[in-house]
Amino acid sequence: MRKKLCLLLSLLLLAAMLGACGGEPEESTIAPVATQAPESPAAQETAGEEPDAADGGPAEAERQLSLGYFSGSTYTNSYAGFGCTLDGSWTFADAQQLQQLTEASAGLVSEADVENYFSTTNTTSLTDMYAESSEMMATVNVLYSKVSVAERLAYSTLDEEGVIDATLAQSEQLKSIYESMGVSITSTEKVLVNFLGEEHYAMKTVTDTGGVAGYMLQFIDPFRGSYSITTTIVCYGQDNTQAVADMFFPVEG
């Protein structure tokens, strides 16, 4: 399943120029990830930070790219601005499994060289977190995508709803891509979902894979400077996407 997820991620990124993923259920083989401590504040500081508005600089300096980190069953990502705590039925992919979800040839990526990873490899996306629950028949992942200058200019004219509308405009391409993977799209629509304590626009896709219904909820955030964040929740059999979305909480960057 994870290799199919990876391929769908790449194809959907190409078609919509935004993040997406999909797949079909199968028996879990993921092992729990080892607990990782966050980088110290000093290690995360960037030399030559841009001045803030009070110093005559830009109103908001582009935030430094960083990876999320794990503490027990909690994933926290200050760059994305959120985290989630998953119960005991969930398991996180470890670093090597995340590498397989991205591109095996790219090598492992660490907090220290995440910027270098994008600049020295041919990859344009990175799976920062992937987890699955056999009990809920669900998966969730967080994808980083490199954004070109042209795309950044295009995104600057859009709001959150506009980003979802732009993705939905590629619905025929998305349908063709899914069908090539043996997945039929039943419906795709823009929805308002409670996420991080407030309503957010998301893309809701209902699929059919060999008679098994899939419910995919995607939050797309291209407003992170040179990188966009796509959070994808997929549930099979019954729609528990809101219950999974409720496990996320906001984090200040």
XYZ file of C-alpha atoms in Angstrom:
253
model
C 0.000 0.000 0.000
C 2.734 2.476 0.931
C 4.425 2.303 -2.507
C 1.044 2.923 -4.168
C 0.528 5.868 -1.823
C 3.898 7.258 -2.855
C 3.174 6.951 -6.568
C -0.219 8.599 -6.188
C 1.416 11.426 -4.241
C 3.858 12.109 -7.057
C 1.234 11.881 -9.805
C -1.265 14.096 -8.049
C 1.391 16.688 -7.323
C 2.222 16.754 -11.019
C -1.418 16.994 -12.096
C -2.650 19.616 -9.663
C 0.682 21.255 -8.684
C -0.518 20.680 -5.141
C -0.116 17.769 -2.693
C -2.359 14.708 -2.612
C -2.269 10.977 -1.872
C -4.358 7.871 -1.995
C -4.206 4.099 -1.773
C -6.091 1.014 -0.686
C -6.259 -0.918 2.596
C -4.082 -3.883 3.427
C -2.563 -5.460 6.500
C -0.282 -3.109 8.404
C 3.457 -3.788 8.498
C 4.513 -0.528 10.157
C 6.526 -0.660 13.345
C 6.229 2.102 15.971
C 8.750 4.887 15.489
C 11.402 5.518 18.120
C 10.794 8.567 20.276
C 12.711 11.597 19.067
C 13.397 14.728 21.091
C 12.931 18.148 19.449
C 15.919 20.215 18.442
C 16.952 22.776 20.998
C 15.921 26.375 20.216
C 19.561 27.285 19.621
C 19.955 24.531 17.042
C 16.884 25.740 15.169
C 17.979 29.357 14.923
C 18.962 30.590 11.485
C 22.011 32.781 11.060
C 21.135 36.190 9.667
C 17.403 36.100 10.461
C 15.357 38.658 8.576
C 14.344 41.642 10.729
C 10.742 42.008 11.767
C 8.442 44.871 10.879
C 9.493 46.821 13.975
C 13.059 46.889 12.659
C 11.985 48.069 9.248
C 12.059 44.611 7.693
C 9.276 42.537 6.134
C 6.094 42.015 8.130
C 6.782 38.286 8.372
C 10.093 36.590 7.569
C 9.841 33.268 5.773
C 9.862 30.584 8.422
C 12.772 28.162 8.485
C 12.010 24.708 7.130
C 12.071 22.074 9.858
C 10.874 18.523 10.402
C 8.229 17.386 12.841
C 9.245 15.334 15.867
C 7.721 12.555 17.947
C 7.248 12.140 21.677
C 5.494 8.887 22.444
C 2.228 8.907 20.517
C 2.337 12.658 19.839
C 3.629 14.214 16.604
C 4.462 17.925 16.715
C 5.369 20.094 13.731
C 6.021 23.775 14.420
C 6.745 24.451 10.742
C 3.323 23.146 9.695
C 1.719 24.768 12.732
C 0.035 21.683 14.142
C 0.489 18.369 15.891
C -1.590 15.301 16.665
C -1.887 12.733 19.407
C -2.945 9.291 18.185
C -4.218 6.551 20.473
C -2.717 3.097 20.893
C -4.363 1.713 17.768
C -2.073 3.866 15.601
C 1.540 3.271 14.595
C 3.889 5.827 13.046
C 6.235 5.012 10.186
C 9.891 5.200 11.175
C 12.591 7.126 9.275
C 13.413 4.333 6.827
C 9.752 3.702 6.046
C 9.252 7.415 5.432
C 12.204 7.282 3.044
C 10.458 4.530 1.074
C 7.331 6.674 0.910
C 9.310 9.537 -0.592
C 12.034 8.291 -2.933
C 14.318 5.444 -1.918
C 17.169 6.929 -3.940
C 17.081 10.196 -2.053
C 18.551 8.830 1.153
C 17.509 9.528 4.704
C 16.858 13.125 5.696
C 17.516 14.651 9.086
C 16.663 17.929 10.794
C 20.196 19.192 10.185
C 20.106 18.832 6.387
C 16.447 19.081 5.397
C 17.067 22.222 3.303
C 20.072 20.546 1.683
C 17.914 17.501 0.932
C 15.685 19.494 -1.395
C 18.511 21.474 -2.980
C 20.803 18.521 -3.754
C 18.301 15.810 -4.769
C 15.821 15.598 -7.604
C 12.924 15.107 -5.198
C 10.231 17.737 -4.892
C 8.309 16.209 -1.988
C 8.987 14.688 1.399
C 6.679 12.625 3.629
C 7.297 13.968 7.135
C 4.756 11.781 8.936
C 2.738 8.687 8.086
C 0.613 6.657 10.485
C -2.046 4.005 10.173
C -4.640 2.345 12.376
C -5.855 -1.180 11.664
C -8.630 -0.653 14.210
C -10.023 2.457 12.511
C -9.015 1.283 9.011
C -7.423 4.688 8.511
C -4.187 6.387 7.485
C -2.875 9.922 7.915
C 0.171 11.606 6.434
C 1.874 14.997 6.241
C 3.622 15.859 2.984
C 6.094 18.683 2.283
C 6.266 19.870 -1.332
C 8.780 22.232 -2.933
C 7.035 25.287 -4.394
C 8.487 27.072 -7.413
C 8.682 30.858 -7.657
C 5.893 30.843 -10.267
C 3.677 28.771 -7.996
C 4.384 31.051 -5.045
C 3.232 34.016 -7.138
C 0.085 32.144 -8.130
C -0.656 31.156 -4.534
C -0.246 34.771 -3.413
C -3.480 35.583 -5.284
C -5.442 32.776 -3.596
C -6.926 32.160 -0.185
C -7.501 28.739 1.409
C -10.791 28.259 -0.439
C -9.182 29.297 -3.723
C -6.476 26.664 -3.335
C -9.110 23.944 -2.951
C -11.033 25.323 -5.951
C -7.834 25.248 -8.045
C -7.267 21.616 -7.110
C -10.871 20.669 -7.880
C -10.449 22.273 -11.308
C -8.099 19.364 -12.067
C -10.795 16.797 -11.206
C -10.754 15.064 -14.577
C -6.976 14.615 -14.424
C -7.225 13.388 -10.862
C -9.949 10.912 -11.849
C -7.786 9.541 -14.654
C -4.805 9.125 -12.325
C -6.837 7.268 -9.718
C -8.411 4.991 -12.320
C -4.950 4.071 -13.628
C -4.219 2.793 -10.107
C -7.426 0.743 -9.963
C -9.284 3.274 -7.803
C -12.648 4.710 -8.897
C -13.689 8.180 -7.743
C -17.297 8.322 -6.554
C -17.297 12.034 -5.706
C -14.972 14.980 -5.075
C -16.075 18.184 -3.385
C -15.022 21.197 -1.342
C -16.062 20.977 2.305
C -15.746 23.018 5.494
C -14.235 20.923 8.276
C -13.449 21.575 11.923
C -9.632 21.392 12.044
C -7.272 22.842 14.661
C -10.190 24.356 16.552
C -11.712 26.280 13.654
C -13.319 25.715 10.260
C -11.015 25.089 7.296
C -11.695 24.362 3.663
C -10.637 20.892 2.565
C -11.074 18.565 -0.378
C -13.241 15.506 0.263
C -12.911 12.545 -2.110
C -14.936 9.350 -1.926
C -13.411 6.364 -3.722
C -14.184 2.750 -4.472
C -11.445 0.122 -4.575
C -12.678 -3.374 -5.293
C -15.974 -2.637 -3.556
C -14.322 -1.007 -0.511
C -15.359 2.606 0.043
C -12.608 5.091 0.877
C -13.056 8.571 2.356
C -10.173 10.979 1.837
C -9.937 14.408 3.454
C -7.128 16.757 2.394
C -6.003 20.052 3.906
C -3.706 21.955 1.543
C -1.518 24.792 2.824
C 0.763 26.306 0.155
C 1.455 29.421 2.186
C 4.680 28.263 3.859
C 7.202 30.170 1.769
C 9.152 27.802 -0.462
C 7.234 24.725 0.707
C 3.608 23.672 0.941
C 2.033 21.283 3.432
C -0.649 18.736 2.545
C -2.310 16.771 5.339
C -4.257 13.740 4.112
C -6.633 11.577 6.135
C -8.013 8.396 4.568
C -10.612 6.082 6.147
C -11.973 2.852 4.684
C -15.366 1.209 5.153
C -16.883 4.136 7.063
C -16.209 7.846 7.153
C -14.210 8.597 10.307
C -12.232 11.461 8.756
C -13.629 14.086 11.148
C -12.754 11.915 14.150
C -9.146 11.716 12.910
C -9.052 15.458 12.146
C -10.150 16.084 15.743
C -6.907 14.461 16.950
C -4.904 17.443 15.583
C -4.107 20.543 17.617
C -2.546 23.927 16.708
C 1.140 24.628 17.422
C 2.776 28.035 17.308
C 5.715 28.276 14.935
